[in-house]
Coordinates of C-alpha atoms and ligand atoms in Angstrom, one line a residue:
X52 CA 31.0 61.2 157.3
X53 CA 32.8 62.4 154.5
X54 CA 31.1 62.5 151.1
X55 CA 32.6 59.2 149.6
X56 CA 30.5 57.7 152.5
X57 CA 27.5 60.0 152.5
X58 CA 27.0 58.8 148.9
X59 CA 26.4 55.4 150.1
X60 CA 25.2 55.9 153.7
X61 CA 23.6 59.3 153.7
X62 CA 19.5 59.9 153.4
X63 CA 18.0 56.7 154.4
X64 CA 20.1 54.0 154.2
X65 CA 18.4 50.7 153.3
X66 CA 15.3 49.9 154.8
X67 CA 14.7 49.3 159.1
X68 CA 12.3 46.8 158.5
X69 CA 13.7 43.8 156.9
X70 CA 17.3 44.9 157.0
X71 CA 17.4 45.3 153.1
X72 CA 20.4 47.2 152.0
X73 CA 19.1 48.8 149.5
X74 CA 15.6 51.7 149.4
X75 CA 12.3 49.9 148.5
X76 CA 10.3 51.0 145.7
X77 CA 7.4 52.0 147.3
X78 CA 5.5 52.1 144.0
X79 CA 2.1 53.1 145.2
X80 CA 0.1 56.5 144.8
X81 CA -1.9 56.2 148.4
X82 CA -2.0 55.2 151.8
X83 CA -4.2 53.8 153.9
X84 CA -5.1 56.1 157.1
X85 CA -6.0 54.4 160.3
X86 CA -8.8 56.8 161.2
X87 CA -10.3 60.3 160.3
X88 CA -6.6 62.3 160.2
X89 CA -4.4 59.7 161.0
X90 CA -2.2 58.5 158.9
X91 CA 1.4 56.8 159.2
X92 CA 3.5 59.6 157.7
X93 CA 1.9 59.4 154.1
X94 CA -1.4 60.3 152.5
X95 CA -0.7 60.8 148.7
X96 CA 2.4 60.1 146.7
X97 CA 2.5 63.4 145.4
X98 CA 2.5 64.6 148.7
X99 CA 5.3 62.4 150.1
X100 CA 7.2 59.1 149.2
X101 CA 9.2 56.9 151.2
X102 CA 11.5 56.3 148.2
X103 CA 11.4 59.9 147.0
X104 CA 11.9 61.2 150.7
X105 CA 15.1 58.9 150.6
X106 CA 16.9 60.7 147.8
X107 CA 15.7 64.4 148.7
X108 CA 17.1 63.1 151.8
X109 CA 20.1 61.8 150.3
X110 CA 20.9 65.0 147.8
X111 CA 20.1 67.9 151.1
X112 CA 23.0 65.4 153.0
X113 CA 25.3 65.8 150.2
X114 CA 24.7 69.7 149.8
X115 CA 25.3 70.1 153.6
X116 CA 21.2 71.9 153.1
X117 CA 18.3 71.4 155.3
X118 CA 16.2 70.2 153.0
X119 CA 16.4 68.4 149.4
X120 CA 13.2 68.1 146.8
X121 CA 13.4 65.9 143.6
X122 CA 11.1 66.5 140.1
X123 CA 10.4 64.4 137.2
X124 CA 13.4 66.5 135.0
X125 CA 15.7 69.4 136.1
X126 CA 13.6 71.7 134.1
X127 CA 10.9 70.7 136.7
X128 CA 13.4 71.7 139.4
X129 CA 14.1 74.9 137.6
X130 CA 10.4 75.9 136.7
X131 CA 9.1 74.9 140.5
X132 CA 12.4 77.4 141.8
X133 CA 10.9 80.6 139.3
X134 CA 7.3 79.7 140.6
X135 CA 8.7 81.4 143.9
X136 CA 8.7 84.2 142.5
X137 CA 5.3 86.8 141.4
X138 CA 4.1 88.8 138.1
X139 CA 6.5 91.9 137.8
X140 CA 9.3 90.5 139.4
X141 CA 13.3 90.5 137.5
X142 CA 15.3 87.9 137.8
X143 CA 19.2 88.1 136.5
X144 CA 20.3 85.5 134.3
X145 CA 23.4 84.2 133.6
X146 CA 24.0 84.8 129.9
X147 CA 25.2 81.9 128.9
X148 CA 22.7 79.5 130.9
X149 CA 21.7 76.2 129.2
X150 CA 19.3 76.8 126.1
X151 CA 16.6 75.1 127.9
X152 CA 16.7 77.4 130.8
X153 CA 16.6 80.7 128.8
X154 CA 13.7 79.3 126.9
X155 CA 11.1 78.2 129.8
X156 CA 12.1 81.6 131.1
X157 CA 12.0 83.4 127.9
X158 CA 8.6 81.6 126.5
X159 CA 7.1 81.0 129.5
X160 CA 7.6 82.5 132.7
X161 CA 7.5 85.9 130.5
X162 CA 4.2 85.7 129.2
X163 CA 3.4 85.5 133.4
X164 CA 5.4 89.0 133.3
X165 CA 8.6 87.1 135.3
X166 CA 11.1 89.4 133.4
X167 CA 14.3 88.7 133.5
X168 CA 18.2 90.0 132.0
X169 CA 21.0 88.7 130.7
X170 CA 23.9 89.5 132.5
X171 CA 28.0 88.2 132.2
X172 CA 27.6 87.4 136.0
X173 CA 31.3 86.5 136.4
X174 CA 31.6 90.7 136.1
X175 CA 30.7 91.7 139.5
X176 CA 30.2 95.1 138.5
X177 CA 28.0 94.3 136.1
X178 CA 25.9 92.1 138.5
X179 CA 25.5 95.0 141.1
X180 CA 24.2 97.7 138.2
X181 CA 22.1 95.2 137.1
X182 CA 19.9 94.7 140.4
X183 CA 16.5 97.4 140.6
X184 CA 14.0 97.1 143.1
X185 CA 12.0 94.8 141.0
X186 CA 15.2 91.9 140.9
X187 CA 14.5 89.0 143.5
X188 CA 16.9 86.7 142.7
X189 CA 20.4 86.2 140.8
X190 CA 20.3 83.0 138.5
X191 CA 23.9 81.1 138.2
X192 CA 25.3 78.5 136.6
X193 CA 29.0 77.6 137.1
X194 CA 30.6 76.8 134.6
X195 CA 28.3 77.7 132.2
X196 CA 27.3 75.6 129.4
X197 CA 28.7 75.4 127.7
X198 CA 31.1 78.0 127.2
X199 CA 32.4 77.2 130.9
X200 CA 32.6 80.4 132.6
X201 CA 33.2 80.9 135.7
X202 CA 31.1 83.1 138.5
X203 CA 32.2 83.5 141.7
X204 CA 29.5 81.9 144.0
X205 CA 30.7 83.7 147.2
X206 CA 30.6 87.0 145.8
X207 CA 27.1 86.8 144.4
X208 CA 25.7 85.6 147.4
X209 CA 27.3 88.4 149.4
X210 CA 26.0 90.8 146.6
X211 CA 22.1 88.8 146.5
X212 CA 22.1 89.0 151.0
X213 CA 22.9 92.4 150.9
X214 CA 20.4 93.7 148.3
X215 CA 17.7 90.9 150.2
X216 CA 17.4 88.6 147.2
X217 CA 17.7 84.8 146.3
X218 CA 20.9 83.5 144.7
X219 CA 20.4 80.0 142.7
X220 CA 22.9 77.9 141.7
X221 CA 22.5 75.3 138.9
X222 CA 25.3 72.7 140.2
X223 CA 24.7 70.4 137.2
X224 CA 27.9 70.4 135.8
X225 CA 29.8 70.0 139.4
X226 CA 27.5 67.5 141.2
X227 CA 28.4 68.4 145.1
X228 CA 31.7 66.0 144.9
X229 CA 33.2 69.1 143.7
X230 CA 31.2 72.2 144.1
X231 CA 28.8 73.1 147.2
X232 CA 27.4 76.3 146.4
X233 CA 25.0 76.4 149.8
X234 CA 28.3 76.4 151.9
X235 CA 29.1 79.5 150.0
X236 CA 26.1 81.2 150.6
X237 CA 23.7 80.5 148.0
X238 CA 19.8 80.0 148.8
X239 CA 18.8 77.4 146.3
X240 CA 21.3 74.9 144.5
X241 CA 19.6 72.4 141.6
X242 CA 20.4 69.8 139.3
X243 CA 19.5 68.5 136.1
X244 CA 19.9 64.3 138.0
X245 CA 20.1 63.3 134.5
X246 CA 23.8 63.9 134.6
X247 CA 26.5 63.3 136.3
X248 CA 23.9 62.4 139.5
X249 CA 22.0 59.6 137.6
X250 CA 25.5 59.0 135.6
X251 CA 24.4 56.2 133.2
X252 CA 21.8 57.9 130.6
X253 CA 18.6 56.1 131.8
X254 CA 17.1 58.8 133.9
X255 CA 15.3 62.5 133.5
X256 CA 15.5 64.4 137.1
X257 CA 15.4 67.5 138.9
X258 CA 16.9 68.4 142.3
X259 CA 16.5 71.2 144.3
X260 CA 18.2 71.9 147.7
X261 CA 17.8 74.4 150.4
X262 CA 19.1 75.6 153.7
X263 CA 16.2 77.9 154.9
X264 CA 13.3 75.9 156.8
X265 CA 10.8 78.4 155.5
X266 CA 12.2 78.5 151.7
X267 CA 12.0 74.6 152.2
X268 CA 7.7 75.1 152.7
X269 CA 7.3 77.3 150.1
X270 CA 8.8 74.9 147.7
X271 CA 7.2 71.5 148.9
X272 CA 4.1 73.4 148.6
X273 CA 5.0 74.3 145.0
X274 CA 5.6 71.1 144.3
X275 CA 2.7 69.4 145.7
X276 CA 0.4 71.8 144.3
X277 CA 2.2 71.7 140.9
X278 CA 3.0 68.0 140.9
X279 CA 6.2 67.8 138.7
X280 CA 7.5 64.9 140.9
X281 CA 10.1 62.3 140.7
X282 CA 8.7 58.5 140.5
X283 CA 9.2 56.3 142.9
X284 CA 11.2 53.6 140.4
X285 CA 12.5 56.9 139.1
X286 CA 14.0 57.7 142.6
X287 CA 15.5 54.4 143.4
X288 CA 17.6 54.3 139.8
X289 CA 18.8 58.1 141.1
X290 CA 20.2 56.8 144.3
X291 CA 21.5 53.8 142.5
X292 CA 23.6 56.3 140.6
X293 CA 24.5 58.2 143.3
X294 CA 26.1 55.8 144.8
X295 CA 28.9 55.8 142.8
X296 CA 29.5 59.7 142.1
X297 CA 33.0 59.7 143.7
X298 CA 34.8 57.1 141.8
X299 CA 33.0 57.7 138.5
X300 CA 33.6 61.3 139.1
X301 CA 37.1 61.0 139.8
X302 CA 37.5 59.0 136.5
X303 CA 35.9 61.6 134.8
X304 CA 38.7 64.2 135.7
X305 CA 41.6 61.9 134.9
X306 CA 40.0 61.1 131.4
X307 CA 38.7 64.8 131.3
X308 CA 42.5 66.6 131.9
X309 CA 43.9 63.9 129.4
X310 CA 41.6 64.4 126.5
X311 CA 41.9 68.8 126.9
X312 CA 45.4 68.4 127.0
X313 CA 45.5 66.6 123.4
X314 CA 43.0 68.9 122.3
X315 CA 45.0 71.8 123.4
X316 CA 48.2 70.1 121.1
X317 CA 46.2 69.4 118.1
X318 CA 46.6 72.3 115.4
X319 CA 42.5 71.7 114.1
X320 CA 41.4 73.0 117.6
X321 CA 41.1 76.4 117.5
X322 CA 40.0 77.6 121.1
X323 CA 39.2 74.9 124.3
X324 CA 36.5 75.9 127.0
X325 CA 37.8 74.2 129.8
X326 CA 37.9 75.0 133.8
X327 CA 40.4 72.7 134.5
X328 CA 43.6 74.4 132.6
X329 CA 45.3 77.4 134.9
X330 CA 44.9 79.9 131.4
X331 CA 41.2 79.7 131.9
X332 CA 40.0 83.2 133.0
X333 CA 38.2 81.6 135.9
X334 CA 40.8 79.1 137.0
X335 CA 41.7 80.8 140.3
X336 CA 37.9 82.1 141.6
X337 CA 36.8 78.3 140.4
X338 CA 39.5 76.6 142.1
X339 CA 38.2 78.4 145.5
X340 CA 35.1 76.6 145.1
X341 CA 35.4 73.9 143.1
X342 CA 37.8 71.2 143.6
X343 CA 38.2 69.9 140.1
X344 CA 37.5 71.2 136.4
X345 CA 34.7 69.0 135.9
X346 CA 34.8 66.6 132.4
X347 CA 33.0 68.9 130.0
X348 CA 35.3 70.8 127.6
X349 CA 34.0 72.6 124.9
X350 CA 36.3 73.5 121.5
X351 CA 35.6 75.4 118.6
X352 CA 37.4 74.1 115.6
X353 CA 39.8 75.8 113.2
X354 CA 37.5 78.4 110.8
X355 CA 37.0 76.5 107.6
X356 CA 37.2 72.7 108.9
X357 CA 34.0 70.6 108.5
X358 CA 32.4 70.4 111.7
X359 CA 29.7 67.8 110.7
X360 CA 32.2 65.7 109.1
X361 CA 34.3 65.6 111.9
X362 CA 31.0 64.7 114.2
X363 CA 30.5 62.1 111.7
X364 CA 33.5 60.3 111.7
X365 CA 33.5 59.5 115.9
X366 CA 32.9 56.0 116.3
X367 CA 33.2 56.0 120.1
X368 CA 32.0 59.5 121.5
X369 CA 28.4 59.2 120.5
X370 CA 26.9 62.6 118.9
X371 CA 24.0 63.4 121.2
X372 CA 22.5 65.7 123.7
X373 CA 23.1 65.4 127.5
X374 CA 26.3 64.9 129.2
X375 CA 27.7 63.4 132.8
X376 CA 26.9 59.3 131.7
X377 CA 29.5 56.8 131.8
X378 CA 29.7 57.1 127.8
X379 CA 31.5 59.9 126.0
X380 CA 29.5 62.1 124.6
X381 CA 29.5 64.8 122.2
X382 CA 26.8 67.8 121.2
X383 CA 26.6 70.7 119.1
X384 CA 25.2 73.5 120.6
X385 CA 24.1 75.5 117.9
X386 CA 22.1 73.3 117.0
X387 CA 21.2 71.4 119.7
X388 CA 21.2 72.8 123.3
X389 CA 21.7 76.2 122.7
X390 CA 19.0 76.3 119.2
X391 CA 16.9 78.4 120.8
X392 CA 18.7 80.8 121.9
X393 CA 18.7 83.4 119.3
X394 CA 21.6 83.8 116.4
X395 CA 22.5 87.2 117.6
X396 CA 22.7 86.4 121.3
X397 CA 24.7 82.7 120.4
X398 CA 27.1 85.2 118.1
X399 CA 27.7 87.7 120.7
X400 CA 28.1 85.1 124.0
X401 CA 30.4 82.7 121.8
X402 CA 28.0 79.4 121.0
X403 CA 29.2 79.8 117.2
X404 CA 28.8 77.3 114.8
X405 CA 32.0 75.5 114.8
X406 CA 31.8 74.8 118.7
X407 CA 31.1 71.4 120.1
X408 CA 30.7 70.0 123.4
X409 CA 32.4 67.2 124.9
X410 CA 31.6 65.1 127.8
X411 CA 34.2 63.3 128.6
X412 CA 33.1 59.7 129.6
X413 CA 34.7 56.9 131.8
X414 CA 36.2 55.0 128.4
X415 CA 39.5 54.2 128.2
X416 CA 41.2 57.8 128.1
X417 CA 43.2 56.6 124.8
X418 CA 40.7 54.9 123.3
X419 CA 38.4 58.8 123.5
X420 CA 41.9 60.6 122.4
X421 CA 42.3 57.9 119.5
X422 CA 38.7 58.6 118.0
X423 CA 38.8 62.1 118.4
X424 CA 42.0 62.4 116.3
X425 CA 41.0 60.3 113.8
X426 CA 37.7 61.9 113.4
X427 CA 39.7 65.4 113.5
X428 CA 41.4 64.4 110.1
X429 CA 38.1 63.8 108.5
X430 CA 37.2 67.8 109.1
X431 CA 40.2 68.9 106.8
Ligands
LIG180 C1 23.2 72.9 133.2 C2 21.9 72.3 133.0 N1 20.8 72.6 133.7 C3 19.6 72.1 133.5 C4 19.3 71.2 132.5 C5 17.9 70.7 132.3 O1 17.8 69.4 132.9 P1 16.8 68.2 132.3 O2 17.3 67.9 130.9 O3 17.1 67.1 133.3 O4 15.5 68.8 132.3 C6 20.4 70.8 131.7 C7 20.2 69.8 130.6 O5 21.0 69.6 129.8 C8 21.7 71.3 132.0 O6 22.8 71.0 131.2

């Protein structure tokens, strides 16, 4: 099947029962067991759940992995990946990761003695000086966010398999309609569900995916044993979005290329993040493995326009965290996403204070261009 069909048909599809089209909620936390160790599949919704096995199902199909795993937020995913790991080992970072990543590995896996570095992992070089005996896995995300840098996936695998080390590929801002990092050789690909996934703002979840049997029982034990699970209704809404990926996604792009290119014309824009033009540093390694620029574009605006005025003036693109829902949507990373990473380290990687973050949404592409040019006026 090809993936427009595996969004609707793949995992479990429906229910063999009664013939319902769509997953049951199978809101329940137990089972009943027939006897002294027999049981009918299930004993404990943390354990297992028909609805939850249908969208870990669902997201492994769509990956092309063996075996899929959804949490309660993609932080969950992201935390239950780094609990792989063991006190004194390194793990290299992407440096321009989302804020929220950096911190639980900053402020908390460190104070378990996970270290980690920073590294610009779209310089090879850089990568491969980086990695000591202590380093057990290389942490991606491509793009980044939000600066939208581009590492080659291929290369870093081939670098992690010969040094015998994990690469992990945050997908978040691809969604595997454009980007399957496990048939490039990663390990472990996630997602923050919230996004384009879930697609319509009403959901927090994780997903991880693997392609490694054993991997696969390390982390259902991890998440058994740390619990940081996806509900059942929770799971159901997640395949509900799903569903739709492809044509929403392919919305997003059209809307996506049409908005960067005003922004690219408009002389209050003073530098645009964004995958999809061919100028972008990354263009050619991302088109290899991507097959579309995605609908995030970040822009810094011209040094000594008011970036909170111009924020205040949208009327459409609503100012607010996230990104990947049907609705435009617009962030500040400074202060938002990216406020805990430190001033120095936002300085030095870019995230500087007139840089905002666009999500492109599934509006009418004029309608986004109209508000953002109006609002653009305001800022002068
Ligand atoms: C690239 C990326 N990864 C992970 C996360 C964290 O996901 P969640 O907010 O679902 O915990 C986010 C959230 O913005 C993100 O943008």
């Amino acid at each position: 099947m090809k993936i427009e069909s595996l969004l609707i048909h793949g995992g479990i599809d429906g229910d063999k029962r009664t013939g319902a089209v769509s997953v049951p909620i199978y809101q329940t936390s137990t089972y009943k067991q027939d006897a002294i160790g027999k049981n009918r599949g299930y004993e404990y919704s943390r354990t297992g759940n028909p609805t939850r096995d249908a969208v870990e199902k669902l997201i492994a199909d769509l990956e092309e992995g063996e075996r899929g795993f959804a949490f309660s937020s993609g932080l969950a995913a992201i935390s239950s990946a780094l609990m792989l790991f063991h006190s004194g080992d390194k793990i290299i970072l992407s440096s321009n990761v989302y804020g929220g990543t950096f911190r639980v590995i900053d402020k908390v896996f460190k104070n378990f003695n996970l270290n980690y570095e920073l590294v610009d992992t779209s310089n090879l070089k850089k990568v491969k000086e980086s990695i000591t005996k202590d380093v057990k896995a290389i942490f991606i995300e491509t793009p980044t966010n939000p600066l939208m840098t581009i590492t080659d996936i291929r290369k870093i695998s081939q670098i992690a398999e010969e040094n015998k080390i994990l690469t992990i590929v945050d997908n978040t801002f691809m969604s595997p309609y454009l980007q399957k990092p496990l048939k490039l050789g990663a390990d472990i690909v996630l997602h923050s569900a919230t996004k384009y996934l879930g697609g319509h703002s009403d959901l927090i979840a994780g997903l991880l995916v693997v392609n490694d049997r054993e991997l696969g029982e390390k982390i259902h034990f991890i998440q058994n044993s740390a619990g940081a699970i996806l509900s059942p209704f929770d799971s159901w809404l997640l395949i509900r979005g799903i569903k739709t990926l492809s044509v929403r996604m392919d919305r997003h792009l059209e809307n996506a290329e049409y908005v960067a290119e005003f922004l690219r014309k408009n002389d209050a824009v003073d530098k645009i993040y964004y995958p999809g033009f061919k100028d972008h540093p990354g263009y050619e390694i991302h088109r290899s493995q991507a097959s579309g620029g995605g609908a995030v574009i970040s822009f810094v605006l011209k040094e000594g326009l008011d970036v909170n005025k111009f924020l205040k003036n949208l009327k459409l693109i609503t100012l607010g965290e996230s990104l990947g829902g049907v609705e435009s949507l617009i962030s500040h990373p400074a202060t938002m996403t990216h406020a805990t990473v430190p001033y120095e380290i936002r300085q030095e990687i870019g995230i500087v204070d007139n840089l905002v973050r666009l999500s492109v949404g599934l509006e009418n592409k004029d309608d986004i261009v109209e508000d953002l040019k109006n609002a653009l006026k305001f800022a002068k």
